[in-house]
Amino acid sequence: MTVLTVAQAVVRFLEAQHTERDGVERPFFAGCWGIFGHGNVAGVGQALLERDRSDDPSRLRFLHGRNEQSMVHAAVAYARQRDRLATMAVTSSVGPGATNMVTGAALATINRLPVLLLPGDTFATRVASPVLQELESLQQGDVSVNDIFRPVSVHFDRVNRPEQLASALLHATRILTDPAETGAVTLALPQDVQAEAHDFPDELFAKRIWHVARPVPQPAALDRAVAVIRSARRPLVVAGGGVTYSGANDALRVFAEATGIPVAESQAGKGALPYDHPQSVGAIGVTGTTAANALAAEADVVIGVGTRYSDFTTASRTVFEADGVRFVNLNVSAFDTHKHAAVSLVADAREGLAALTRALAGWTAEPAHTARATELAGEWEAIVQRAYDGEGAPPVAEGLAIQSQVIGAVNELSDPRDIVVCAAGSMPGDLHKLWRTRDRKGYHVEYGFSCMGYEIPGGLGVKLAALDEERDEGADPRDVFVLVGDGSYLMMSSELVTAVAEGIKLIVVLVQNHGYASIGALSESLGSQRFGTAYRYRTDTGLDGDKLPVDLAANAASLGADVLAVAGIEELRDAVHVAQKSARTTVIHVETDPLVPAPDSPAWWDVPVAEVSALRSTREARRTYDDHKTRQRDYLTPSSDSADLA
């Protein structure tokens, strides 16, 4: 038995947790992010200090963040880069420090990525209630602000007694390491309990290995899936993030080559195949390519692999248009396999694809279908190159660039193993369509929650993971390119300070277009005339004056980063070369014209338009909306109906 405080026991436990998959073992908790206040400084903060002062090589490293939400983003990005096999914990004080983490928790859970949140809580003993920052509920005496984590966490617990800690930690780690259940796990720690001493069993701190399984398909389910696929004439794979997290990229390539089935990609699944693979047709859905969406419209069987079918992937259930279209869904989570009345194939993506490949031996899609997919993909690649070159785009003012040119320059100058990070605004859609992904981990766009402000802390988490991969696995170095718009930058740029403090290099391409380009375009399409989407002075008629004199380059410099302010695409290219040679975080500031769009496919997104309006623009948009609604499908017909397979 060992006498420790509850907080000290938490830290010791986290240090002893490991994961294993395919014979490779690694520490599960790679560090703990923290900002200290009265709710955790004397508890978890003291425990981290003790370990920081020790010479134990397995001690949990401490990372000092500048914003609680961004700390969660960095931890989640780290977990994604490590394929969910390693993550970080995040500790905060009570009150606003805790509630600041709620957005990050939602992002983690929506994206099925593990993160352990340790918010401080009010006194379990209630001896001095109400304490500073305590919420007093008239209905429930045991409620604190931390209860807001319940709906956005896959698991929530409050440790009110030291005796509860062992079961709470073990249950939390089991969930975090389960690919089918993972997300944000919140353990609320009352500040008095954190500092309370207890005699803990030594076994709690013994090295513990969580074996991450690769479930194989159930034979009868595999037979049903194979029967549907064999009946297909125009099949299409939709690859999601589960392909990459499972390390199933090679298995997907073998499956595609053996069957001739083209592969489209969701945002999380981008990079499932290299962009230039003959069966790769690129992005699907609202931000999809003309190739993928044309094939989706004709597909009679859709094979979803590791995807949760968000509305952007399905174009709000309009992209799969064929009468009688059927679905086969391969996913480690049964919840996702049953979507769209699909034939359910619950399995690890790698194992499931290998089983399908074996079971389909000798069968291929019609050669004309495979050839057409390759042809359509080639046509789209020609469009991408023209967008990179700015060919056919309207002229822009001197010193401005076009966003597609910015993407093209970064893509062409980056190494194939480098990683692009983005999250919100118009950039993710353009990246989904245009970015040429050459490495399975080269594309990191958070689009499950599409959280403005994720980009810089997310890039920091990705870079930390890449550095750990270099150290632990002998991996080659990777640069991390953070592409962020001015709107997202203004939401959360504070972790530039952390990157500078930790000596961690990011290349941040800050695209200044003086407003919300994405929502501006959406507003215009909905008849709302880009209202409230530009950064302008207020006049007598509204926020329609001159541009605000915001100097984001100066702001980035004030946070300690090196800054290169450029005018036009050639200066951007020169700046990228400079940033690549530097060992420091560099921000490249470039202005773009927000009214020049990237090439697109005619996919739709269901955003309701006012049914009645005094504005002509809104009335016209409503007519367009009603027309699109007639094409929306329910996908309710059972895909395994034997009559359909005869």
XYZ file of C-alpha atoms in Angstrom:
646
model
C 0.000 0.000 0.000
C 1.161 3.547 -0.766
C -0.106 6.741 0.838
C -0.767 9.350 -1.829
C -3.181 12.167 -2.413
C -5.946 11.449 -4.884
C -4.278 13.744 -7.420
C -0.907 12.053 -6.957
C -2.579 8.685 -7.458
C -4.215 9.913 -10.685
C -0.857 10.983 -12.117
C 0.868 7.739 -11.097
C -1.943 5.704 -12.657
C -1.798 7.597 -15.953
C 1.952 6.975 -16.186
C 1.430 3.213 -15.923
C -1.099 2.848 -18.778
C -0.009 1.424 -22.137
C -1.713 0.241 -25.306
C -0.731 -2.605 -27.592
C -1.848 -3.349 -31.137
C -0.176 -5.648 -33.633
C 2.590 -6.343 -31.124
C 3.577 -2.677 -30.788
C 3.371 -1.257 -27.275
C 3.357 2.440 -26.336
C 2.449 4.661 -23.353
C -1.197 5.643 -23.642
C -0.985 8.999 -21.880
C 1.777 11.029 -23.496
C 1.345 14.052 -21.259
C -1.012 16.306 -19.363
C -2.015 19.774 -20.497
C -2.884 22.179 -17.746
C -3.791 25.668 -16.603
C -3.854 25.977 -12.826
C -6.326 27.752 -10.584
C -7.754 27.261 -7.127
C -9.626 24.131 -8.281
C -6.510 22.140 -9.248
C -3.302 23.967 -8.329
C -2.936 22.260 -4.927
C -4.152 18.910 -6.248
C -3.247 17.849 -9.774
C -0.855 20.781 -10.077
C 1.098 19.700 -7.002
C 1.138 16.081 -8.211
C 2.529 17.094 -11.602
C 5.152 19.244 -9.914
C 6.366 16.290 -7.836
C 6.722 14.138 -10.936
C 8.339 16.960 -12.914
C 11.029 17.208 -10.223
C 11.744 13.470 -10.313
C 14.264 11.759 -12.581
C 11.853 8.950 -13.500
C 11.920 8.629 -17.329
C 8.294 7.464 -17.302
C 7.043 10.606 -15.549
C 4.054 12.306 -17.127
C 5.193 15.402 -18.970
C 3.405 18.650 -18.271
C 2.410 21.040 -21.059
C 1.362 24.554 -20.115
C -1.460 25.808 -22.316
C -2.908 29.308 -22.658
C -6.571 28.463 -23.151
C -8.498 25.500 -21.766
C -10.443 24.825 -24.963
C -7.295 24.880 -27.053
C -5.561 22.457 -24.679
C -8.304 19.919 -25.390
C -7.944 20.544 -29.126
C -4.200 19.883 -28.906
C -4.772 16.656 -26.964
C -7.412 15.467 -29.449
C -5.196 16.277 -32.433
C -2.393 14.310 -30.791
C -4.716 11.301 -30.409
C -5.812 11.484 -34.031
C -2.247 11.650 -35.300
C -1.406 8.581 -33.168
C -4.385 6.641 -34.574
C -6.174 6.752 -31.185
C -3.504 4.522 -29.621
C -2.139 7.360 -27.461
C -3.638 10.539 -26.087
C -3.211 13.184 -23.405
C -5.022 14.295 -20.284
C -6.173 17.872 -19.674
C -6.580 19.466 -16.245
C -8.353 22.702 -15.424
C -9.516 24.684 -12.453
C -13.096 24.808 -11.275
C -15.658 27.139 -12.875
C -14.828 28.879 -16.170
C -11.600 26.919 -16.516
C -13.699 23.770 -16.588
C -16.530 25.053 -18.778
C -13.997 26.347 -21.298
C -13.213 22.690 -22.038
C -16.785 21.770 -23.002
C -16.358 22.687 -26.684
C -13.228 20.548 -26.887
C -15.077 17.657 -25.244
C -17.844 17.850 -27.830
C -15.283 17.919 -30.636
C -13.546 14.812 -29.277
C -16.746 12.829 -28.857
C -18.190 13.762 -32.245
C -14.924 12.757 -33.939
C -14.636 9.520 -31.871
C -11.213 10.548 -30.518
C -9.977 9.805 -26.979
C -9.157 12.528 -24.463
C -9.248 12.459 -20.641
C -10.581 15.621 -19.008
C -9.841 16.310 -15.349
C -11.779 19.447 -14.409
C -11.541 20.697 -10.855
C -14.831 20.680 -8.992
C -16.358 22.301 -5.912
C -15.877 20.852 -2.424
C -17.262 17.351 -1.896
C -17.618 18.165 1.808
C -19.510 21.417 1.100
C -18.015 22.881 4.277
C -17.662 26.371 2.822
C -20.330 26.487 0.123
C -20.723 28.485 -1.957
C -17.055 28.695 -2.877
C -15.687 30.979 -5.541
C -17.112 30.071 -8.993
C -19.614 27.567 -7.567
C -23.004 27.221 -9.233
C -25.806 26.965 -6.675
C -28.733 24.958 -8.018
C -32.174 25.444 -6.507
C -33.256 21.987 -7.702
C -30.264 19.685 -7.139
C -27.704 20.025 -4.371
C -25.125 17.783 -6.033
C -24.938 19.688 -9.333
C -21.922 21.742 -10.385
C -21.011 23.421 -13.660
C -19.130 20.237 -14.535
C -22.419 18.437 -15.119
C -22.481 20.269 -18.441
C -19.876 17.727 -19.587
C -22.371 14.854 -19.363
C -23.992 15.203 -22.815
C -20.684 15.815 -24.616
C -18.696 13.011 -22.964
C -18.928 9.304 -23.710
C -18.422 8.788 -19.983
C -18.723 11.139 -16.996
C -17.894 10.461 -13.369
C -17.318 12.516 -10.234
C -14.857 11.146 -7.702
C -16.249 12.192 -4.324
C -14.212 9.738 -2.217
C -10.666 8.358 -2.578
C -12.116 4.846 -2.460
C -13.918 5.533 -5.737
C -10.768 6.414 -7.643
C -9.554 2.958 -8.695
C -12.803 1.884 -10.347
C -13.259 5.329 -11.925
C -9.781 5.337 -13.501
C -9.998 1.764 -14.760
C -13.425 2.254 -16.300
C -12.363 5.530 -17.914
C -9.258 3.998 -19.490
C -11.160 0.973 -20.763
C -13.526 3.279 -22.636
C -10.766 5.532 -23.944
C -8.863 2.583 -25.417
C -11.917 0.983 -27.064
C -12.164 2.167 -30.711
C -15.909 1.476 -30.743
C -16.677 3.577 -27.668
C -13.984 6.211 -27.416
C -14.426 9.966 -27.140
C -14.129 12.470 -24.322
C -14.084 10.953 -20.834
C -14.577 13.386 -17.958
C -13.553 12.670 -14.377
C -14.609 15.619 -12.238
C -12.297 15.979 -9.230
C -13.558 18.024 -6.248
C -10.696 20.208 -5.100
C -10.748 18.962 -1.508
C -10.741 15.333 -2.646
C -7.745 15.979 -4.933
C -5.651 16.903 -1.899
C -6.965 14.137 0.382
C -4.500 11.371 1.338
C -5.417 7.702 1.078
C -3.656 4.341 1.344
C -3.839 3.071 -2.259
C -3.062 -0.530 -3.279
C 0.235 -0.759 -5.155
C -1.445 -2.882 -7.821
C -3.280 0.231 -9.059
C 0.044 1.672 -10.226
C 1.457 -1.461 -11.821
C 2.132 -1.306 -15.550
C -1.121 -2.074 -17.319
C -1.409 -2.890 -21.032
C -4.712 -2.324 -22.809
C -4.796 -4.581 -25.848
C -6.573 -2.878 -28.735
C -8.359 -5.645 -30.553
C -9.003 -6.070 -34.248
C -12.481 -7.666 -34.332
C -13.075 -9.902 -37.355
C -16.374 -10.113 -39.247
C -19.001 -12.580 -38.120
C -19.214 -15.220 -40.931
C -22.934 -14.853 -41.614
C -22.629 -11.058 -41.749
C -19.696 -11.410 -44.150
C -21.773 -13.674 -46.396
C -24.582 -11.108 -46.496
C -22.187 -8.303 -47.339
C -20.508 -10.311 -50.092
C -23.868 -11.212 -51.631
C -24.823 -7.530 -51.900
C -21.450 -6.511 -53.344
C -21.502 -9.336 -55.906
C -24.893 -8.087 -57.101
C -23.495 -4.613 -57.800
C -22.891 -3.197 -61.251
C -21.768 0.291 -60.174
C -20.319 -0.066 -56.660
C -18.534 2.706 -54.771
C -16.481 2.691 -51.554
C -16.812 5.624 -49.149
C -13.691 5.645 -46.974
C -13.909 7.364 -43.601
C -11.525 8.088 -40.756
C -11.771 4.519 -39.503
C -9.606 3.402 -42.431
C -6.673 5.475 -41.221
C -7.167 4.847 -37.488
C -7.131 1.114 -38.201
C -4.058 1.390 -40.421
C -6.181 -0.188 -43.138
C -4.822 1.883 -46.018
C -2.895 -0.987 -47.601
C -5.861 -3.315 -47.114
C -8.098 -0.777 -48.860
C -5.648 -0.462 -51.739
C -5.542 -4.253 -52.174
C -9.348 -4.434 -52.022
C -9.779 -1.662 -54.596
C -7.217 -3.147 -56.980
C -8.628 -6.655 -56.666
C -12.248 -5.606 -57.230
C -11.896 -2.527 -59.423
C -14.232 -0.589 -57.106
C -13.548 3.169 -57.024
C -12.915 4.832 -53.652
C -14.313 8.172 -52.525
C -13.279 9.851 -49.279
C -14.979 11.727 -46.466
C -13.135 14.580 -44.759
C -11.772 12.259 -42.051
C -11.030 9.597 -44.661
C -9.038 11.777 -47.018
C -5.715 10.099 -47.653
C -7.209 6.624 -47.382
C -5.646 6.150 -50.830
C -2.997 8.408 -52.379
C -4.660 11.025 -54.570
C -3.111 9.574 -57.747
C -4.148 5.946 -57.217
C -6.209 4.772 -60.237
C -9.175 3.855 -58.022
C -9.121 7.113 -56.014
C -11.871 9.528 -57.058
C -11.368 12.002 -54.211
C -13.721 13.869 -51.959
C -17.424 13.045 -51.808
C -20.472 15.048 -50.814
C -21.049 18.762 -50.319
C -17.350 19.502 -50.770
C -16.825 16.648 -53.195
C -15.219 16.297 -56.588
C -17.181 16.025 -59.789
C -15.787 12.494 -60.171
C -16.841 11.127 -56.775
C -20.255 12.750 -56.835
C -21.022 11.570 -60.364
C -20.196 8.005 -59.354
C -22.181 8.377 -56.125
C -25.245 9.461 -58.102
C -25.070 6.256 -60.155
C -23.952 3.833 -57.433
C -26.205 0.824 -56.855
C -24.126 -0.412 -53.885
C -22.264 1.881 -51.510
C -19.630 0.298 -49.260
C -18.967 2.531 -46.270
C -15.690 1.772 -44.498
C -15.090 3.530 -41.184
C -17.471 6.390 -41.933
C -20.325 7.809 -39.899
C -22.060 9.353 -42.967
C -22.327 12.995 -41.891
C -24.607 15.251 -43.903
C -21.581 16.702 -45.704
C -20.601 13.216 -46.841
C -24.082 12.356 -48.148
C -24.919 15.896 -49.356
C -27.818 15.821 -46.901
C -28.912 12.447 -48.304
C -29.051 13.545 -51.928
C -25.726 12.350 -53.354
C -26.732 8.662 -53.619
C -29.548 9.013 -56.140
C -29.962 5.621 -57.803
C -33.262 3.834 -57.310
C -32.824 0.874 -54.985
C -29.332 1.885 -53.859
C -28.081 -0.467 -51.140
C -25.430 -0.037 -48.467
C -22.831 -2.279 -46.869
C -21.230 -0.645 -43.831
C -17.977 -1.924 -42.343
C -17.179 -0.292 -39.022
C -15.767 -1.211 -35.630
C -18.838 0.500 -34.124
C -22.164 -1.281 -34.592
C -23.876 2.089 -34.200
C -22.455 3.238 -37.527
C -22.900 -0.027 -39.417
C -26.693 0.149 -39.307
C -27.028 3.594 -40.867
C -28.969 3.823 -44.140
C -30.560 0.410 -43.501
C -27.250 -1.152 -44.487
C -25.957 -4.674 -44.288
C -23.996 -4.455 -41.055
C -20.407 -5.697 -40.943
C -18.991 -5.038 -37.470
C -15.218 -5.440 -37.638
C -11.909 -3.670 -37.606
C -11.488 -1.924 -40.960
C -8.261 -3.713 -41.850
C -9.564 -7.144 -40.933
C -12.929 -6.513 -42.564
C -11.406 -5.374 -45.848
C -9.059 -8.353 -45.908
C -11.991 -10.706 -45.316
C -14.019 -9.053 -48.089
C -11.090 -9.292 -50.489
C -10.726 -13.015 -49.854
C -14.465 -13.684 -50.081
C -14.784 -11.734 -53.343
C -11.853 -13.494 -55.033
C -12.503 -13.761 -58.768
C -15.221 -11.086 -58.782
C -14.678 -7.574 -60.097
C -16.805 -4.601 -60.923
C -17.572 -4.138 -64.595
C -14.342 -2.988 -66.311
C -16.175 -0.103 -67.962
C -17.210 1.174 -64.515
C -13.643 1.027 -63.211
C -12.277 2.704 -66.337
C -14.888 5.455 -66.175
C -13.971 6.186 -62.547
C -10.311 6.606 -63.479
C -11.267 8.838 -66.401
C -13.497 11.054 -64.233
C -10.762 11.339 -61.612
C -8.309 12.429 -64.296
C -10.711 15.125 -65.477
C -11.002 16.437 -61.933
C -7.221 16.480 -61.506
C -6.994 18.744 -64.547
C -9.478 21.080 -62.850
C -7.368 21.012 -59.678
C -4.245 21.992 -61.588
C -6.037 24.928 -63.200
C -7.208 26.034 -59.739
C -3.637 25.772 -58.410
C -2.442 27.899 -61.307
C -5.304 30.406 -61.014
C -6.209 29.679 -64.622
C -9.614 31.033 -65.606
C -10.141 32.887 -62.329
C -11.303 36.507 -62.441
C -8.606 39.146 -61.915
C -7.951 40.233 -58.332
C -6.497 43.418 -56.893
C -2.728 43.818 -56.805
C -1.174 42.113 -53.798
C -4.053 39.662 -53.341
C -4.003 35.927 -53.986
C -6.721 33.371 -54.685
C -7.332 30.772 -51.990
C -6.994 27.865 -54.421
C -3.579 29.228 -55.429
C -2.533 29.382 -51.768
C -3.545 25.741 -51.324
C -1.736 24.775 -54.517
C 1.484 26.538 -53.545
C 1.596 24.917 -50.102
C 0.746 21.504 -51.543
C 3.387 21.669 -54.253
C 6.133 22.999 -51.959
C 5.486 20.676 -49.029
C 7.099 17.272 -48.659
C 4.802 14.287 -49.297
C 5.027 13.380 -45.582
C 4.179 16.864 -44.336
C 0.812 17.412 -42.680
C -1.796 20.070 -43.401
C -4.097 21.065 -40.521
C -7.359 22.984 -40.825
C -10.842 23.010 -39.307
C -13.364 25.688 -40.199
C -14.377 28.258 -42.780
C -14.103 27.971 -46.547
C -10.649 26.386 -46.373
C -11.737 22.849 -45.292
C -14.075 22.508 -48.254
C -11.434 23.699 -50.678
C -8.827 21.419 -49.123
C -11.187 18.431 -49.311
C -11.623 18.964 -53.044
C -8.183 20.239 -53.995
C -5.474 18.968 -51.631
C -3.393 16.196 -53.161
C -2.798 13.841 -50.250
C 0.264 11.673 -50.658
C 0.670 10.172 -47.180
C -2.007 8.480 -45.086
C -1.351 10.941 -42.228
C -0.774 13.973 -44.435
C -4.271 15.452 -44.113
C -5.717 16.559 -40.774
C -8.938 18.547 -41.145
C -11.318 18.548 -38.179
C -14.755 18.593 -39.769
C -16.885 16.586 -37.389
C -17.442 19.661 -35.218
C -15.880 22.164 -37.648
C -14.639 24.178 -34.703
C -13.263 27.633 -35.398
C -10.050 28.085 -33.447
C -8.984 24.433 -33.648
C -6.295 25.018 -36.242
C -3.314 26.349 -34.261
C -3.746 24.202 -31.116
C -4.591 21.258 -33.367
C -1.393 21.845 -35.299
C 0.507 21.937 -32.022
C -0.931 18.560 -30.989
C -0.158 17.065 -34.395
C 3.427 18.307 -34.259
C 3.918 16.909 -30.747
C 2.682 13.545 -31.988
C 4.959 13.683 -35.022
C 7.938 14.464 -32.790
C 7.069 11.515 -30.546
C 6.816 9.264 -33.602
C 10.282 10.404 -34.693
C 11.685 9.643 -31.240
C 9.899 6.350 -30.557
C 9.609 4.859 -34.028
C 12.498 6.425 -35.930
C 10.031 8.113 -38.274
C 11.197 10.741 -40.735
C 10.601 14.392 -39.755
C 7.397 16.083 -40.830
C 6.568 19.771 -41.141
C 3.093 20.755 -40.012
C 1.344 23.399 -42.130
C -1.559 25.094 -40.349
C -3.919 26.762 -42.819
C -6.176 29.184 -40.958
C -8.487 32.001 -41.978
C -8.631 35.340 -40.204
C -11.954 34.494 -38.542
C -10.618 31.301 -36.994
C -7.340 32.976 -36.067
C -9.220 35.647 -34.107
C -11.110 32.913 -32.262
C -7.985 31.231 -30.857
C -4.404 32.152 -31.641
C -3.044 31.950 -28.103
C -1.259 28.621 -28.534
C 1.299 30.350 -30.741
C 2.747 31.389 -27.380
C 2.867 27.739 -26.308
C 4.562 26.682 -29.547
C 7.216 29.353 -29.020
C 7.670 28.449 -25.342
C 8.044 24.738 -26.097
C 10.321 25.318 -29.092
C 7.884 23.500 -31.375
C 7.913 24.512 -35.026
C 4.699 25.165 -36.934
C 4.291 26.781 -40.340
C 1.083 28.806 -40.091
C -0.387 30.166 -43.316
C -2.774 32.882 -42.165
C -5.253 33.744 -44.910
C -6.701 37.212 -44.407
C -9.956 37.909 -46.269
C -11.537 40.335 -43.774
C -14.508 38.243 -42.777
C -16.199 34.868 -42.951
C -15.744 33.664 -46.514
C -17.553 30.354 -46.019
C -20.591 31.714 -44.202
C -20.619 34.707 -46.535
C -21.023 32.396 -49.521
C -23.609 30.297 -47.679
C -25.507 33.431 -46.662
C -25.607 34.611 -50.261
C -26.876 31.231 -51.481
C -29.669 31.354 -48.884
C -30.771 34.821 -49.871
C -29.302 36.523 -46.806
C -26.974 38.747 -48.825
C -23.773 38.058 -46.838
C -25.256 39.980 -43.905
C -22.983 40.073 -40.848
C -20.140 38.147 -42.464
C -17.584 40.878 -43.195
C -15.330 42.751 -40.772
C -16.283 46.399 -41.387
C -16.768 49.682 -39.555
C -20.299 50.452 -38.425
C -22.064 53.216 -40.360
C -25.582 54.655 -40.219
C -26.720 51.755 -42.418
C -24.977 48.947 -40.557
C -21.591 47.187 -40.564
C -20.920 48.169 -44.150
C -18.091 50.681 -43.869
C -14.451 50.330 -44.806
C -12.397 47.322 -43.810
C -11.171 47.318 -40.216
C -7.452 48.113 -39.845
C -6.725 44.780 -38.174
C -3.049 43.804 -38.415
C -2.945 40.079 -37.735
C 0.680 39.869 -38.815
C 1.622 42.287 -36.028
C -0.543 40.313 -33.642
C 1.262 37.062 -34.452
C 4.625 38.771 -34.026
C 3.549 40.054 -30.607
C 2.957 36.423 -29.558
C 6.576 35.529 -30.309
C 6.302 33.916 -33.739
C 8.406 34.829 -36.738
C 6.149 36.573 -39.259
C 6.389 36.948 -43.021
C 3.781 39.263 -44.535
C 3.507 38.609 -48.260
C 1.666 40.108 -51.210
C 0.642 37.715 -53.952
C 1.364 34.109 -54.719
C 5.042 34.394 -55.708
C 5.946 36.064 -52.424
C 4.012 33.306 -50.668
C 6.126 30.673 -52.366
C 9.315 32.438 -51.285
C 8.014 32.671 -47.721
C 7.244 28.942 -47.589
C 10.860 28.199 -48.525
C 12.066 30.483 -45.720
C 9.716 28.861 -43.193
C 10.816 25.365 -44.192
C 14.447 26.239 -43.461
C 13.644 27.808 -40.085
C 13.573 25.933 -36.772
C 10.993 28.314 -35.299
C 7.254 28.741 -35.626
C 6.618 30.996 -38.599
C 3.379 32.738 -39.546
C 2.949 33.628 -43.225
C 0.304 36.334 -43.637
C -1.342 36.525 -47.063
C -4.443 38.403 -48.205
C -6.944 36.724 -50.532
C -10.076 37.734 -52.395
C -13.040 36.067 -50.614
C -15.318 36.406 -53.645
C -13.278 34.096 -55.904
C -14.490 30.537 -55.215
C -12.712 27.267 -55.822
C -14.073 24.841 -58.439
C -17.027 22.881 -57.171
C -19.456 20.094 -57.883
C -23.212 20.724 -57.769
C -23.827 19.002 -54.420
C -26.335 20.379 -51.913
C -26.374 21.032 -48.180
C -29.654 21.173 -46.271
C -29.764 24.545 -44.514
C -33.422 25.643 -44.235
C -34.444 28.943 -45.821
C -37.191 31.187 -44.445
C -40.558 30.085 -45.853
C -41.828 33.665 -46.038
C -39.818 36.850 -46.509
C -40.086 40.447 -47.662
C -36.740 40.000 -49.414
C -36.767 38.879 -53.022
C -33.376 37.171 -52.589
C -34.752 35.024 -49.770
C -37.893 34.086 -51.692
C -35.794 32.962 -54.671
C -33.506 30.966 -52.396
C -36.539 29.274 -50.841
C -37.727 28.110 -54.261
C -34.296 26.580 -54.892
C -34.395 24.961 -51.454
C -37.815 23.407 -52.054
C -36.577 21.977 -55.354
C -33.591 20.333 -53.641
C -35.805 18.905 -50.893
C -37.661 16.850 -53.486
C -34.410 14.954 -54.169
C -33.746 14.084 -50.530
C -33.871 10.368 -49.769
C -34.628 8.422 -46.590
C -32.476 5.316 -47.313
C -34.848 3.077 -45.388
C -35.111 0.051 -47.693
C -33.326 -2.936 -46.108
C -30.149 -3.573 -48.093
C -30.104 -7.309 -47.374
C -33.529 -8.098 -48.838
C -32.893 -11.383 -50.629
C -35.439 -10.545 -53.317
C -33.239 -7.648 -54.439
C -30.229 -9.931 -54.817
C -31.818 -12.549 -57.053
